[in-house]
Short mmCIF file of C-alpha atoms and ligand atoms in Angstrom, two decimals:
data_model
loop_
_atom_site.label_atom_id
_atom_site.label_comp_id
_atom_site.label_asym_id
_atom_site.label_seq_id
_atom_site.Cartn_x
_atom_site.Cartn_y
_atom_site.Cartn_z
CA UNK A 30 8.67 -27.93 23.17
CA UNK A 31 7.39 -27.18 19.69
CA UNK A 32 4.46 -24.55 19.88
CA UNK A 33 1.04 -25.68 18.68
CA UNK A 34 -0.23 -23.26 15.84
CA UNK A 35 -4.06 -23.53 15.15
CA UNK A 36 -4.65 -23.16 11.36
CA UNK A 37 -8.11 -22.08 10.39
CA UNK A 38 -10.24 -23.88 7.49
CA UNK A 39 -12.73 -23.39 4.71
CA UNK A 40 -15.78 -25.15 4.51
CA UNK A 41 -16.35 -26.22 0.75
CA UNK A 42 -19.75 -26.81 -0.51
CA UNK A 43 -21.26 -27.34 2.75
CA UNK A 44 -19.59 -30.62 3.22
CA UNK A 45 -15.76 -30.46 3.36
CA UNK A 46 -13.45 -28.73 5.82
CA UNK A 47 -10.41 -27.76 3.66
CA UNK A 48 -7.08 -26.02 4.06
CA UNK A 49 -4.33 -25.73 1.73
CA UNK A 50 -1.60 -28.39 2.71
CA UNK A 51 1.00 -25.73 1.86
CA UNK A 52 -0.27 -23.95 5.32
CA UNK A 53 0.29 -27.28 7.33
CA UNK A 54 3.71 -27.77 5.47
CA UNK A 55 5.09 -24.04 6.06
CA UNK A 56 4.22 -24.15 9.98
CA UNK A 57 5.99 -27.68 10.11
CA UNK A 58 8.97 -26.36 8.30
CA UNK A 59 9.03 -23.32 10.64
CA UNK A 60 9.17 -25.57 13.65
CA UNK A 61 5.70 -25.60 14.96
CA UNK A 62 3.02 -28.19 15.32
CA UNK A 63 0.12 -27.44 12.99
CA UNK A 64 -3.42 -28.15 14.11
CA UNK A 65 -6.24 -27.65 11.63
CA UNK A 66 -9.33 -26.03 13.39
CA UNK A 67 -12.93 -26.72 12.66
CA UNK A 68 -15.29 -23.62 12.32
CA UNK A 69 -17.21 -24.04 15.71
CA UNK A 70 -19.71 -21.51 16.65
CA UNK A 71 -20.20 -22.39 20.39
CA UNK A 72 -18.49 -19.60 22.31
CA UNK A 73 -17.26 -21.76 25.15
CA UNK A 74 -15.69 -24.43 22.59
CA UNK A 75 -13.93 -21.51 20.96
CA UNK A 76 -12.53 -20.20 24.31
CA UNK A 77 -11.23 -23.63 24.91
CA UNK A 78 -9.25 -23.76 21.49
CA UNK A 79 -8.01 -20.18 22.20
CA UNK A 80 -6.61 -21.50 25.40
CA UNK A 81 -4.78 -24.50 23.96
CA UNK A 82 -2.99 -23.17 20.89
CA UNK A 83 0.10 -21.07 21.38
CA UNK A 84 -0.39 -19.01 18.20
CA UNK A 85 -2.65 -18.84 15.12
CA UNK A 86 -2.30 -19.01 11.31
CA UNK A 87 -5.50 -17.11 10.01
CA UNK A 88 -5.67 -18.82 6.46
CA UNK A 89 -7.00 -17.25 3.12
CA UNK A 90 -10.21 -18.10 1.70
CA UNK A 91 -13.60 -16.37 0.55
CA UNK A 92 -15.04 -13.10 1.15
CA UNK A 93 -15.88 -11.51 4.72
CA UNK A 94 -19.46 -10.55 5.62
CA UNK A 95 -19.50 -6.65 5.18
CA UNK A 96 -21.87 -6.38 8.05
CA UNK A 97 -18.78 -7.00 10.11
CA UNK A 98 -17.84 -3.57 9.34
CA UNK A 99 -21.28 -1.91 8.74
CA UNK A 100 -21.93 -2.28 5.31
CA UNK A 101 -24.37 -4.04 3.05
CA UNK A 102 -23.13 -6.26 0.36
CA UNK A 103 -22.00 -4.72 -2.99
CA UNK A 104 -22.83 -6.47 -6.21
CA UNK A 105 -19.27 -7.78 -6.60
CA UNK A 106 -18.93 -9.27 -3.12
CA UNK A 107 -18.07 -12.93 -3.58
CA UNK A 108 -18.92 -16.05 -1.41
CA UNK A 109 -19.23 -15.55 2.16
CA UNK A 110 -19.13 -18.37 4.90
CA UNK A 111 -20.97 -16.99 8.08
CA UNK A 112 -19.89 -20.00 10.26
CA UNK A 113 -16.27 -19.48 9.27
CA UNK A 114 -16.51 -15.72 9.96
CA UNK A 115 -18.18 -16.23 13.30
CA UNK A 116 -15.75 -18.67 14.58
CA UNK A 117 -12.49 -16.66 13.43
CA UNK A 118 -13.94 -13.28 14.86
CA UNK A 119 -14.55 -15.00 18.21
CA UNK A 120 -11.18 -17.00 18.13
CA UNK A 121 -9.11 -13.80 16.94
CA UNK A 122 -10.61 -11.38 19.50
CA UNK A 123 -9.90 -13.88 22.29
CA UNK A 124 -6.39 -14.35 21.09
CA UNK A 125 -5.76 -10.66 21.00
CA UNK A 126 -7.02 -10.40 24.60
CA UNK A 127 -4.51 -13.30 25.39
CA UNK A 128 -1.80 -11.59 23.58
CA UNK A 129 -1.04 -14.82 21.46
CA UNK A 130 0.76 -14.58 18.21
CA UNK A 131 -1.11 -14.35 14.95
CA UNK A 132 -0.10 -14.53 11.37
CA UNK A 133 -3.11 -13.78 8.62
CA UNK A 134 -2.75 -14.58 5.01
CA UNK A 135 -5.07 -12.80 2.62
CA UNK A 136 -8.50 -13.26 3.84
CA UNK A 137 -7.02 -13.99 7.30
CA UNK A 138 -5.17 -10.51 7.17
CA UNK A 139 -8.43 -9.01 6.40
CA UNK A 140 -10.34 -10.94 9.03
CA UNK A 141 -7.90 -10.01 11.85
CA UNK A 142 -8.30 -6.21 10.82
CA UNK A 143 -12.09 -6.58 10.74
CA UNK A 144 -12.34 -8.56 14.10
CA UNK A 145 -10.13 -5.74 15.70
CA UNK A 146 -12.55 -3.04 14.36
CA UNK A 147 -10.90 -2.16 10.95
CA UNK A 148 -12.74 -2.22 7.47
CA UNK A 149 -12.27 -3.45 4.07
CA UNK A 150 -12.89 -2.68 0.30
CA UNK A 151 -15.52 -5.29 -0.60
CA UNK A 152 -14.13 -5.37 -4.03
CA UNK A 153 -11.26 -3.10 -5.04
CA UNK A 154 -11.96 -3.11 -8.95
CA UNK A 155 -15.56 -1.90 -8.49
CA UNK A 156 -14.70 0.51 -5.48
CA UNK A 157 -11.39 2.19 -6.65
CA UNK A 158 -11.74 1.94 -10.27
CA UNK A 159 -9.06 2.16 -13.00
CA UNK A 160 -5.27 2.37 -12.38
CA UNK A 161 -5.16 -0.81 -9.99
CA UNK A 162 -2.74 -3.44 -10.61
CA UNK A 163 -3.72 -7.02 -11.27
CA UNK A 164 -4.24 -8.25 -7.76
CA UNK A 165 -5.96 -11.73 -8.87
CA UNK A 166 -3.02 -12.94 -10.79
CA UNK A 167 -3.40 -15.52 -13.64
CA UNK A 168 -0.01 -16.83 -12.96
CA UNK A 169 0.64 -19.98 -10.96
CA UNK A 170 0.47 -19.57 -7.36
CA UNK A 171 4.29 -19.72 -6.82
CA UNK A 172 4.92 -16.88 -9.07
CA UNK A 173 5.53 -13.57 -7.71
CA UNK A 174 3.84 -10.85 -9.68
CA UNK A 175 3.57 -7.31 -7.76
CA UNK A 176 5.88 -5.36 -5.57
CA UNK A 177 5.23 -4.58 -1.94
CA UNK A 178 6.95 -1.70 -0.21
CA UNK A 179 7.32 -2.33 3.48
CA UNK A 180 7.61 0.38 5.91
CA UNK A 181 11.03 0.99 7.37
CA UNK A 182 11.75 -0.60 10.81
CA UNK A 183 8.28 -2.38 10.91
CA UNK A 184 7.83 -5.90 12.19
CA UNK A 185 7.25 -6.96 8.50
CA UNK A 186 10.58 -5.15 7.42
CA UNK A 187 12.38 -6.58 10.43
CA UNK A 188 11.47 -10.23 9.45
CA UNK A 189 11.60 -9.92 5.65
CA UNK A 190 14.92 -7.91 5.77
CA UNK A 191 14.03 -5.86 2.61
CA UNK A 192 11.80 -2.80 2.26
CA UNK A 193 10.90 -4.01 -1.32
CA UNK A 194 10.19 -7.36 -2.42
CA UNK A 195 7.91 -9.17 -4.96
CA UNK A 196 4.65 -11.16 -3.83
CA UNK A 197 2.00 -13.29 -5.42
CA UNK A 198 -1.60 -12.02 -5.27
CA UNK A 199 -4.91 -13.42 -5.16
CA UNK A 200 -7.31 -10.99 -3.74
CA UNK A 201 -10.18 -8.65 -4.95
CA UNK A 202 -10.91 -7.25 -1.34
CA UNK A 203 -8.38 -5.27 0.68
CA UNK A 204 -8.11 -3.24 3.94
CA UNK A 205 -9.59 0.07 3.84
CA UNK A 206 -8.96 1.17 7.46
CA UNK A 207 -7.07 -0.17 10.46
CA UNK A 208 -8.12 0.31 14.14
CA UNK A 209 -6.30 2.23 16.64
CA UNK A 210 -3.34 0.40 17.79
CA UNK A 211 -2.56 -1.16 14.30
CA UNK A 212 -0.37 0.28 11.57
CA UNK A 213 -0.23 -0.25 7.72
CA UNK A 214 3.23 -1.83 7.15
CA UNK A 215 3.07 -2.69 3.39
CA UNK A 216 1.74 -1.06 0.26
CA UNK A 217 1.65 -2.09 -3.36
CA UNK A 218 2.62 0.57 -6.02
CA UNK A 219 -0.93 1.30 -6.59
CA UNK A 220 -1.70 2.11 -2.90
CA UNK A 221 -3.49 -1.21 -2.08
CA UNK A 222 -2.74 -2.10 1.48
CA UNK A 223 -0.49 -5.25 1.39
CA UNK A 224 0.21 -5.65 5.09
CA UNK A 225 -0.71 -4.44 8.60
CA UNK A 226 0.60 -5.10 12.26
CA UNK A 227 -0.07 -4.50 15.81
CA UNK A 228 1.63 -1.96 17.83
CA UNK A 229 0.52 -3.12 21.01
CA UNK A 230 0.55 -7.01 20.80
CA UNK A 231 3.82 -9.20 20.97
CA UNK A 232 3.24 -10.44 17.42
CA UNK A 233 0.03 -9.73 15.07
CA UNK A 234 0.87 -9.48 11.48
CA UNK A 235 -1.32 -9.68 8.42
CA UNK A 236 -0.13 -9.99 4.87
CA UNK A 237 -2.41 -9.68 1.70
CA UNK A 238 -0.34 -12.28 -0.21
CA UNK A 239 0.08 -16.09 -0.14
CA UNK A 240 3.57 -16.69 1.55
CA UNK A 241 2.52 -20.49 2.11
CA UNK A 242 2.78 -20.84 -1.70
CA UNK A 243 6.34 -19.47 -1.72
CA UNK A 244 7.66 -20.88 1.29
CA UNK A 245 9.13 -23.90 -0.38
CA UNK A 246 11.07 -22.19 -2.95
CA UNK A 247 12.58 -19.16 -1.18
CA UNK A 248 13.65 -18.89 2.47
CA UNK A 249 14.34 -15.23 2.33
CA UNK A 250 10.83 -13.68 3.09
CA UNK A 251 8.26 -16.29 2.83
CA UNK A 252 9.45 -19.04 5.20
CA UNK A 253 10.72 -16.38 7.59
CA UNK A 254 7.20 -15.10 8.21
CA UNK A 255 6.22 -18.49 9.54
CA UNK A 256 9.46 -18.84 11.51
CA UNK A 257 8.82 -15.45 13.06
CA UNK A 258 5.24 -16.65 14.15
CA UNK A 259 6.41 -19.88 15.59
CA UNK A 260 9.40 -17.98 17.21
CA UNK A 261 6.89 -15.42 18.85
CA UNK A 262 5.20 -18.43 20.36
CA UNK A 263 8.14 -19.73 22.21
CA UNK A 264 9.29 -16.47 23.77
MN1 MN B 12 -1.93 -7.74 -4.07
#
């Protein structure tokens, strides 16, 4: 039986529930059954969803409320969606308890980290200053623009099969610290965290880039991430 993979969504202009169709297609191509989830804030409803899905794709989107990691908003913080933050934090924490597989993309990577007790840079450009790469690329979404160095023998390295590969990049926030039990497993050449993973769960991996926009054009290290998620759900 194909596993059910929940896909988190955005609320756009307070009236539309959205997610990139590339998220849905990537899960489908990887052999899972994609199910797009609404941002519910009723705890019992979220617990029911956690019980039903076999795994979760935590998708990209806007910024995360910095109060989740004990900070007040800096001037360069972007748009925040409190409902989405609450929903995802509840769902992620429950799935961590249940040890169900999760893949986080961009904001989703940051959200898994924050939910588990980690922290972020609210805005890498104003907080880390000069010397950074362009992490908000102006090239098309399917273009890979900066390198990622993956830690030898990490889950990321085992999935991708390379320690150095190029990714696309659309973020101005980034992981600052990861909680105990989690490891950083990928860096950009300027030191920005590009991936992290759990040491104590079956499969919890966050990547700062957008493999869903690359999964159609190269099977080597983008579709493999989705396949690894789906496979982890069937084990
Ligand atoms: Mn980047």
